[in-house]
Short mmCIF file of N, CA, C and O in Angstrom, two decimals:
data_model
loop_
_atom_site.label_atom_id
_atom_site.label_comp_id
_atom_site.label_asym_id
_atom_site.label_seq_id
_atom_site.Cartn_x
_atom_site.Cartn_y
_atom_site.Cartn_z
N GLN N 1 0.79 -1.05 0.05
CA GLN N 1 0.30 0.23 -0.33
C GLN N 1 1.08 1.38 -0.47
O GLN N 1 2.07 0.99 0.73
N VAL N 2 0.86 2.10 -1.42
CA VAL N 2 1.46 3.40 -0.85
C VAL N 2 1.19 4.42 0.51
O VAL N 2 -0.14 4.86 -0.60
N GLN N 3 1.50 4.45 0.40
CA GLN N 3 1.61 6.39 1.94
C GLN N 3 2.09 6.35 2.46
O GLN N 3 3.69 6.17 2.30
N LEU N 4 1.48 7.85 3.34
CA LEU N 4 2.94 8.42 4.08
C LEU N 4 1.96 9.17 5.28
O LEU N 4 0.43 9.13 5.83
N VAL N 5 2.47 8.12 6.17
CA VAL N 5 1.88 9.00 7.61
C VAL N 5 2.74 9.74 8.53
O VAL N 5 4.23 9.63 8.85
N GLU N 6 2.13 11.01 8.75
CA GLU N 6 3.27 11.74 10.14
C GLU N 6 3.03 11.58 11.41
O GLU N 6 2.32 10.73 11.42
N SER N 7 3.90 12.91 12.18
CA SER N 7 3.82 12.23 13.65
C SER N 7 4.55 13.25 13.86
O SER N 7 5.23 14.12 13.39
N GLY N 8 4.25 14.27 15.42
CA GLY N 8 5.08 14.46 15.32
C GLY N 8 4.45 15.99 15.97
O GLY N 8 5.32 17.36 16.62
N GLY N 9 2.85 16.32 15.29
CA GLY N 9 2.34 18.04 15.59
C GLY N 9 2.01 17.91 16.99
O GLY N 9 2.61 17.23 18.13
N GLY N 10 1.50 19.38 17.24
CA GLY N 10 1.16 19.96 18.58
C GLY N 10 1.27 20.67 18.48
O GLY N 10 0.91 21.80 17.87
N SER N 11 1.18 21.28 19.95
CA SER N 11 0.69 22.52 20.18
C SER N 11 1.76 23.24 21.19
O SER N 11 2.54 22.37 22.00
N VAL N 12 2.55 24.36 20.57
CA VAL N 12 3.58 25.29 21.25
C VAL N 12 3.34 26.68 21.19
O VAL N 12 3.09 26.75 20.66
N GLN N 13 4.23 27.24 22.86
CA GLN N 13 4.20 28.61 22.23
C GLN N 13 5.45 29.15 21.18
O GLN N 13 6.11 28.44 20.88
N ALA N 14 5.29 30.44 20.91
CA ALA N 14 5.95 31.17 20.23
C ALA N 14 7.53 31.15 21.04
O ALA N 14 7.60 31.24 22.09
N GLY N 15 8.37 30.11 19.60
CA GLY N 15 9.61 30.74 20.09
C GLY N 15 9.79 29.41 20.62
O GLY N 15 11.00 28.34 20.41
N GLY N 16 9.09 28.32 20.34
CA GLY N 16 9.10 27.03 20.69
C GLY N 16 9.84 26.17 19.33
O GLY N 16 9.81 26.95 18.20
N SER N 17 9.76 25.07 19.66
CA SER N 17 10.69 24.00 18.82
C SER N 17 9.37 22.90 18.24
O SER N 17 9.18 22.33 19.19
N LEU N 18 9.72 22.06 17.16
CA LEU N 18 9.46 20.75 16.97
C LEU N 18 9.92 20.03 16.09
O LEU N 18 10.29 20.57 14.93
N ARG N 19 9.40 18.54 16.25
CA ARG N 19 10.39 18.24 15.12
C ARG N 19 9.07 17.13 14.26
O ARG N 19 8.40 16.51 14.88
N LEU N 20 8.94 17.18 13.47
CA LEU N 20 8.00 16.04 12.41
C LEU N 20 8.15 15.16 11.75
O LEU N 20 9.72 15.72 10.94
N SER N 21 8.23 14.02 12.02
CA SER N 21 8.49 13.10 10.76
C SER N 21 7.58 12.32 10.04
O SER N 21 6.17 12.96 10.07
N CYS N 22 8.00 11.53 9.03
CA CYS N 22 7.23 11.70 8.13
C CYS N 22 7.90 9.41 7.18
O CYS N 22 8.46 10.04 6.43
N VAL N 23 6.76 8.59 7.76
CA VAL N 23 7.21 7.55 6.55
C VAL N 23 6.43 7.09 5.73
O VAL N 23 5.31 7.24 5.66
N GLY N 24 7.16 6.82 4.85
CA GLY N 24 6.73 6.64 3.41
C GLY N 24 6.68 5.05 3.54
O GLY N 24 7.67 3.86 3.73
N SER N 25 6.21 4.88 2.29
CA SER N 25 5.85 2.79 2.54
C SER N 25 5.15 2.48 0.74
O SER N 25 4.14 3.35 0.67
N GLY N 26 5.62 1.66 0.32
CA GLY N 26 4.71 0.72 -1.06
C GLY N 26 5.59 1.93 -2.24
O GLY N 26 4.59 1.20 -3.29
N TRP N 27 6.76 2.10 -1.96
CA TRP N 27 6.75 2.39 -3.38
C TRP N 27 8.92 2.55 -3.12
O TRP N 27 9.16 2.91 -2.07
N ASN N 28 9.77 2.59 -3.82
CA ASN N 28 10.86 2.86 -3.85
C ASN N 28 11.16 3.99 -3.56
O ASN N 28 11.59 4.87 -4.38
N TYR N 29 11.76 4.24 -2.70
CA TYR N 29 11.30 5.83 -1.33
C TYR N 29 12.52 6.20 -2.17
O TYR N 29 12.36 7.55 -2.17
N ASP N 30 13.64 5.73 -2.71
CA ASP N 30 14.96 7.12 -2.89
C ASP N 30 14.78 7.29 -4.62
O ASP N 30 15.48 7.44 -4.39
N SER N 31 13.37 7.18 -5.07
CA SER N 31 13.60 7.04 -6.74
C SER N 31 12.78 8.34 -7.34
O SER N 31 12.42 8.83 -7.97
N ARG N 32 12.05 9.78 -5.43
CA ARG N 32 10.84 10.92 -5.63
C ARG N 32 11.47 11.90 -4.80
O ARG N 32 12.30 11.43 -3.21
N ILE N 33 11.79 12.79 -4.73
CA ILE N 33 11.79 13.76 -4.51
C ILE N 33 10.47 13.65 -2.98
O ILE N 33 10.28 13.31 -3.28
N MET N 34 11.02 14.42 -1.98
CA MET N 34 9.87 14.71 -1.35
C MET N 34 10.04 16.12 -1.04
O MET N 34 10.20 17.03 -0.11
N GLY N 35 8.80 15.88 0.13
CA GLY N 35 8.65 17.84 0.54
C GLY N 35 7.71 18.02 1.85
O GLY N 35 7.11 16.92 2.15
N TRP N 36 7.45 18.87 2.43
CA TRP N 36 6.21 19.07 3.32
C TRP N 36 5.20 20.40 3.15
O TRP N 36 6.11 21.37 2.84
N VAL N 37 4.05 19.82 3.44
CA VAL N 37 3.78 21.16 2.53
C VAL N 37 2.47 21.54 3.72
O VAL N 37 2.09 20.68 4.84
N ARG N 38 2.12 22.82 4.08
CA ARG N 38 1.30 23.08 5.29
C ARG N 38 -0.42 23.91 4.41
O ARG N 38 0.32 24.49 3.22
N GLN N 39 -1.14 23.66 5.38
CA GLN N 39 -2.06 24.64 5.34
C GLN N 39 -2.77 25.00 5.84
O GLN N 39 -3.02 24.38 7.05
N LYS N 40 -2.98 26.60 6.06
CA LYS N 40 -3.30 27.10 6.78
C LYS N 40 -4.92 27.18 6.30
O LYS N 40 -5.61 27.20 5.96
N PRO N 41 -5.24 27.54 7.90
CA PRO N 41 -6.77 27.63 7.66
C PRO N 41 -7.71 28.41 6.70
O PRO N 41 -7.07 29.77 6.73
N ASN N 42 -8.72 27.96 5.81
CA ASN N 42 -8.90 29.44 4.74
C ASN N 42 -7.92 29.81 3.65
O ASN N 42 -7.93 30.84 3.12
N LYS N 43 -6.68 28.90 3.62
CA LYS N 43 -5.42 29.48 3.02
C LYS N 43 -5.65 27.78 2.03
O LYS N 43 -5.64 26.88 2.43
N GLU N 44 -4.24 28.45 0.68
CA GLU N 44 -3.90 27.28 0.10
C GLU N 44 -3.49 26.88 0.78
O GLU N 44 -2.44 27.49 0.82
N ARG N 45 -2.69 25.74 0.59
CA ARG N 45 -1.42 24.90 0.35
C ARG N 45 0.03 25.28 0.10
O ARG N 45 -0.55 25.86 -1.55
N GLU N 46 0.62 25.34 0.57
CA GLU N 46 2.56 26.14 0.57
C GLU N 46 3.11 25.05 0.86
O GLU N 46 3.47 24.62 2.17
N VAL N 47 4.36 24.51 -0.65
CA VAL N 47 4.99 23.24 0.23
C VAL N 47 6.28 24.15 0.71
O VAL N 47 6.61 25.68 0.35
N VAL N 48 6.70 24.42 1.64
CA VAL N 48 7.52 25.17 2.80
C VAL N 48 9.19 24.39 2.88
O VAL N 48 9.91 25.40 2.97
N ALA N 49 8.75 23.39 2.56
CA ALA N 49 10.45 22.45 2.60
C ALA N 49 10.30 21.54 1.27
O ALA N 49 9.29 20.67 1.14
N THR N 50 12.19 21.38 0.99
CA THR N 50 11.61 20.42 -0.25
C THR N 50 13.10 19.24 0.28
O THR N 50 14.02 19.98 0.34
N VAL N 51 13.25 18.39 -0.46
CA VAL N 51 14.33 18.16 -0.30
C VAL N 51 14.80 17.11 -1.31
O VAL N 51 13.93 15.94 -1.80
N SER N 52 16.52 16.56 -2.09
CA SER N 52 16.25 15.69 -2.68
C SER N 52 16.32 14.88 -2.73
O SER N 52 15.81 14.03 -1.53
N LEU N 53 16.64 13.75 -3.81
CA LEU N 53 16.68 12.24 -3.08
C LEU N 53 17.02 10.99 -2.15
O LEU N 53 16.65 10.56 -2.04
N TYR N 54 18.36 11.64 -2.18
CA TYR N 54 19.64 11.36 -1.18
C TYR N 54 19.84 12.36 -0.22
O TYR N 54 20.89 12.42 0.91
N GLY N 55 19.42 13.29 0.05
CA GLY N 55 18.93 14.54 0.75
C GLY N 55 20.47 15.68 0.75
O GLY N 55 20.32 16.45 1.33
N GLY N 56 20.72 15.86 0.14
CA GLY N 56 21.57 16.33 -0.72
C GLY N 56 21.14 17.86 -0.36
O GLY N 56 22.41 18.78 -0.66
N VAL N 57 20.43 18.09 -1.54
CA VAL N 57 20.20 19.22 -2.13
C VAL N 57 19.12 19.61 -1.17
O VAL N 57 17.90 18.42 -1.15
N THR N 58 18.33 20.56 -0.55
CA THR N 58 17.93 21.25 0.54
C THR N 58 17.15 22.56 -0.47
O THR N 58 18.40 23.37 -0.60
N HIS N 59 15.53 22.36 -0.05
CA HIS N 59 15.31 23.98 0.03
C HIS N 59 14.16 24.65 0.37
O HIS N 59 13.01 24.07 0.80
N VAL N 60 14.06 25.68 1.37
CA VAL N 60 12.68 25.99 2.00
C VAL N 60 12.19 27.30 1.98
O VAL N 60 13.01 27.85 0.94
N SER N 61 10.99 27.47 1.56
CA SER N 61 10.36 28.79 1.50
C SER N 61 10.91 29.87 2.51
O SER N 61 11.45 29.85 3.68
N ASP N 62 10.86 31.43 1.44
CA ASP N 62 11.71 32.86 2.33
C ASP N 62 10.30 32.66 3.83
O ASP N 62 10.59 33.10 4.32
N SER N 63 9.43 31.60 3.66
CA SER N 63 8.22 32.24 4.96
C SER N 63 9.22 31.61 5.82
O SER N 63 8.78 31.32 7.08
N VAL N 64 10.07 30.63 5.77
CA VAL N 64 10.31 29.51 7.02
C VAL N 64 11.91 30.15 7.07
O VAL N 64 12.60 28.84 7.78
N LYS N 65 12.52 30.22 6.12
CA LYS N 65 13.93 30.37 5.80
C LYS N 65 14.42 30.86 7.22
O LYS N 65 14.21 31.87 7.98
N GLY N 66 15.53 30.01 7.50
CA GLY N 66 16.32 30.20 9.06
C GLY N 66 15.62 29.42 10.01
O GLY N 66 16.32 29.73 11.21
N ARG N 67 14.49 29.14 9.98
CA ARG N 67 13.81 28.58 11.21
C ARG N 67 13.55 26.84 10.89
O ARG N 67 13.56 26.10 12.05
N PHE N 68 13.33 26.45 9.66
CA PHE N 68 13.19 25.19 9.34
C PHE N 68 13.76 24.67 8.93
O PHE N 68 14.40 24.79 8.04
N THR N 69 14.28 23.01 8.97
CA THR N 69 15.38 22.16 8.19
C THR N 69 14.46 21.06 7.38
O THR N 69 13.95 20.54 8.80
N ILE N 70 14.50 21.01 6.22
CA ILE N 70 14.07 19.22 6.43
C ILE N 70 15.60 18.02 5.63
O ILE N 70 16.07 18.73 5.49
N SER N 71 14.87 17.53 6.29
CA SER N 71 16.35 16.06 6.01
C SER N 71 15.23 15.04 5.33
O SER N 71 14.01 14.55 6.05
N ARG N 72 15.98 13.79 5.33
CA ARG N 72 15.52 12.78 4.84
C ARG N 72 16.61 12.10 5.32
O ARG N 72 17.62 11.53 5.12
N ASP N 73 16.23 10.01 5.70
CA ASP N 73 16.83 9.46 6.09
C ASP N 73 16.59 7.72 4.71
O ASP N 73 14.65 7.71 5.75
N ASN N 74 16.65 7.48 3.70
CA ASN N 74 16.26 6.78 3.19
C ASN N 74 16.05 5.40 3.69
O ASN N 74 15.50 4.20 2.97
N THR N 75 17.58 4.98 4.90
CA THR N 75 17.36 4.11 5.24
C THR N 75 16.16 3.51 6.99
O THR N 75 15.50 2.64 6.75
N ARG N 76 15.42 4.28 6.30
CA ARG N 76 14.24 4.55 7.39
C ARG N 76 13.53 5.46 6.34
O ARG N 76 12.00 5.04 6.72
N ASN N 77 13.01 4.67 5.04
CA ASN N 77 12.02 6.07 4.44
C ASN N 77 11.30 7.38 4.91
O ASN N 77 9.92 7.21 4.96
N THR N 78 12.02 7.52 5.84
CA THR N 78 11.56 9.30 6.79
C THR N 78 12.27 10.28 6.55
O THR N 78 13.46 10.74 5.43
N ILE N 79 11.12 11.26 6.03
CA ILE N 79 11.77 12.29 6.21
C ILE N 79 11.75 13.28 7.37
O ILE N 79 10.41 13.28 7.87
N TYR N 80 12.12 14.22 7.78
CA TYR N 80 11.82 15.48 8.84
C TYR N 80 11.96 17.00 8.40
O TYR N 80 12.09 17.25 8.08
N LEU N 81 11.16 17.25 9.15
CA LEU N 81 11.74 18.94 9.10
C LEU N 81 11.04 19.74 10.96
O LEU N 81 10.61 18.88 11.92
N GLU N 82 12.39 19.93 11.00
CA GLU N 82 13.07 20.53 12.18
C GLU N 82 12.31 22.23 12.15
O GLU N 82 12.67 22.52 11.32
N MET N 83 11.48 22.35 12.60
CA MET N 83 10.82 23.50 13.25
C MET N 83 11.20 24.12 14.58
O MET N 83 11.44 23.77 15.43
N SER N 84 12.07 25.50 14.23
CA SER N 84 12.10 26.52 15.41
C SER N 84 11.48 27.79 15.46
O SER N 84 11.58 28.66 14.20
N LYS N 85 11.79 28.44 16.04
CA LYS N 85 11.34 29.83 16.25
C LYS N 85 10.21 30.26 15.65
O LYS N 85 9.78 30.92 15.44
N LEU N 86 9.49 28.93 16.11
CA LEU N 86 7.85 29.14 15.84
C LEU N 86 7.15 30.30 15.87
O LEU N 86 7.18 31.23 16.85
N LYS N 87 5.98 30.72 15.00
CA LYS N 87 5.58 31.79 15.57
C LYS N 87 3.88 31.57 15.02
O LYS N 87 3.27 30.87 14.85
N PRO N 88 2.61 31.96 15.93
CA PRO N 88 1.79 31.87 15.21
C PRO N 88 1.35 31.57 13.63
O PRO N 88 0.45 31.01 13.77
N GLU N 89 1.74 32.47 13.32
CA GLU N 89 1.77 32.38 11.57
C GLU N 89 2.05 30.76 10.97
O GLU N 89 1.77 30.85 10.27
N ASP N 90 2.64 30.41 11.66
CA ASP N 90 3.21 28.71 11.26
C ASP N 90 1.83 27.81 11.55
O ASP N 90 1.80 26.30 11.39
N THR N 91 0.79 28.11 12.08
CA THR N 91 -0.23 27.40 13.02
C THR N 91 -1.08 26.63 11.61
O THR N 91 -1.64 27.19 10.55
N ALA N 92 -1.05 25.58 11.16
CA ALA N 92 -1.32 24.95 10.21
C ALA N 92 -1.04 23.17 10.21
O ALA N 92 -1.06 22.71 11.06
N ILE N 93 -2.47 22.55 9.01
CA ILE N 93 -1.77 21.60 9.03
C ILE N 93 -0.41 20.97 8.67
O ILE N 93 -0.61 21.78 7.11
N TYR N 94 0.28 20.38 8.64
CA TYR N 94 1.55 20.19 7.99
C TYR N 94 1.37 18.72 7.08
O TYR N 94 1.01 17.50 7.68
N TYR N 95 1.38 18.34 6.15
CA TYR N 95 1.97 16.85 4.94
C TYR N 95 2.95 16.96 4.37
O TYR N 95 3.79 17.92 4.46
N CYS N 96 3.05 16.24 4.43
CA CYS N 96 4.00 15.66 3.87
C CYS N 96 3.95 15.20 2.00
O CYS N 96 2.88 14.50 2.67
N ALA N 97 4.71 14.83 1.35
CA ALA N 97 4.51 15.17 0.22
C ALA N 97 5.00 13.91 -0.61
O ALA N 97 6.29 14.84 -0.13
N ARG N 98 5.27 13.26 -1.49
CA ARG N 98 5.77 12.84 -2.12
C ARG N 98 5.78 13.35 -3.83
O ARG N 98 5.23 14.08 -4.08
N GLY N 99 6.70 13.76 -4.21
CA GLY N 99 7.17 14.78 -5.94
C GLY N 99 6.37 13.40 -6.44
O GLY N 99 6.85 12.04 -6.48
N ARG N 100 6.57 14.27 -8.41
CA ARG N 100 6.38 13.16 -9.07
C ARG N 100 8.16 13.74 -9.62
O ARG N 100 8.27 12.64 -10.59
N LEU N 101 8.87 13.80 -8.74
CA LEU N 101 10.18 14.27 -9.80
C LEU N 101 11.11 12.78 -9.08
O LEU N 101 11.28 12.47 -8.02
N ALA N 102 11.75 12.69 -10.54
CA ALA N 102 13.49 12.08 -10.08
C ALA N 102 14.28 12.08 -9.73
O ALA N 102 15.31 11.90 -9.78
N SER N 103 13.95 13.99 -10.06
CA SER N 103 16.09 14.50 -9.77
C SER N 103 15.49 16.32 -9.39
O SER N 103 14.09 16.27 -9.85
N GLY N 104 16.54 16.90 -8.71
CA GLY N 104 15.78 17.83 -8.16
C GLY N 104 14.75 18.26 -6.79
O GLY N 104 15.49 17.39 -6.23
N ILE N 105 14.55 19.51 -7.36
CA ILE N 105 13.43 19.88 -5.76
C ILE N 105 12.46 20.73 -6.27
O ILE N 105 13.00 21.12 -7.72
N SER N 106 11.45 21.21 -5.33
CA SER N 106 10.21 22.12 -5.97
C SER N 106 9.97 22.15 -5.05
O SER N 106 9.47 21.23 -4.17
N LEU N 107 9.27 23.31 -5.07
CA LEU N 107 8.30 24.24 -3.96
C LEU N 107 6.92 24.57 -4.10
O LEU N 107 6.44 25.07 -4.03
N GLN N 108 6.93 23.51 -6.45
CA GLN N 108 5.43 23.60 -6.53
C GLN N 108 4.80 23.05 -5.90
O GLN N 108 4.85 21.42 -6.83
N GLU N 109 3.62 22.73 -5.58
CA GLU N 109 2.15 22.25 -5.56
C GLU N 109 1.92 20.54 -6.61
O GLU N 109 1.75 19.58 -6.19
N GLU N 110 2.40 21.42 -7.66
CA GLU N 110 1.67 20.31 -8.69
C GLU N 110 2.93 19.38 -8.76
O GLU N 110 3.12 18.69 -9.85
N ASP N 111 3.81 20.12 -8.30
CA ASP N 111 4.91 18.56 -8.48
C ASP N 111 5.23 17.80 -7.45
O ASP N 111 5.88 16.91 -7.46
N TYR N 112 4.18 17.81 -6.32
CA TYR N 112 3.59 16.44 -6.10
C TYR N 112 2.76 15.41 -6.29
O TYR N 112 1.42 15.76 -6.55
N ASP N 113 2.73 14.15 -5.85
CA ASP N 113 0.79 13.61 -6.73
C ASP N 113 0.96 12.56 -5.62
O ASP N 113 -0.23 12.12 -5.56
N LEU N 114 0.97 12.96 -3.80
CA LEU N 114 0.70 11.65 -2.97
C LEU N 114 1.31 12.04 -1.23
O LEU N 114 1.97 13.27 -1.44
N TRP N 115 0.10 12.28 -0.64
CA TRP N 115 0.05 13.70 0.54
C TRP N 115 -0.44 12.08 1.35
O TRP N 115 -1.10 11.48 1.60
N GLY N 116 0.66 12.50 2.89
CA GLY N 116 0.21 11.64 4.31
C GLY N 116 -1.75 12.58 4.91
O GLY N 116 -2.05 13.29 3.84
N GLN N 117 -1.84 12.35 5.99
CA GLN N 117 -3.30 12.42 6.17
C GLN N 117 -3.16 14.16 7.11
O GLN N 117 -3.47 14.48 7.24
N GLY N 118 -2.16 14.31 7.07
CA GLY N 118 -1.67 15.72 7.91
C GLY N 118 -1.75 15.72 9.65
O GLY N 118 -2.25 14.66 9.40
N THR N 119 -0.51 15.86 9.83
CA THR N 119 -0.73 16.86 11.05
C THR N 119 -1.05 18.41 12.11
O THR N 119 -0.42 18.78 11.03
N GLN N 120 -1.47 18.52 12.66
CA GLN N 120 -1.86 19.82 13.10
C GLN N 120 -0.63 20.28 13.92
O GLN N 120 -0.04 20.11 14.85
N VAL N 121 -0.26 21.44 13.88
CA VAL N 121 0.35 22.38 14.16
C VAL N 121 0.24 22.97 14.48
O VAL N 121 -0.84 24.51 14.02
N SER N 122 0.34 24.04 15.96
CA SER N 122 -0.64 25.19 16.57
C SER N 122 0.17 25.80 17.26
O SER N 122 1.09 25.13 18.31
N VAL N 123 0.56 27.03 17.31
CA VAL N 123 1.97 28.22 17.64
C VAL N 123 1.35 28.84 18.77
O VAL N 123 -0.23 29.57 17.47
N SER N 124 0.81 28.76 19.83
CA SER N 124 0.22 29.79 20.49
C SER N 124 1.06 31.35 21.25
O SER N 124 2.70 30.81 21.13
N SER N 125 0.66 32.70 21.37
CA SER N 125 1.13 33.57 20.92
C SER N 125 1.41 33.90 22.68
O SER N 125 0.53 33.48 23.40
#
């Protein structure tokens, strides 16, 4: 079964940190780029971080630059999102996502074809 399962969300005060994890299964894990996507209430989804096939190249959106870090461990079929200096505006449902691409990186939502069920991150001021 092809699926992604996230964990690690929760509630935190502004300035705090959280670490999200996502395990993938059902396909050759190191054959696709991966990413983290978030959706704020009443907003469109936004790709906030992306990582290349073997983790050597990463990129984050300007909205989280300097605060979020994406990584992957292909031996565990897992990607991570380390979030620090969290702000109330980071409150959203966070989804991990499998890319359509077999190379490079992408912050374009249309370059992803599979999402997990999502995990809620809530940041209070």
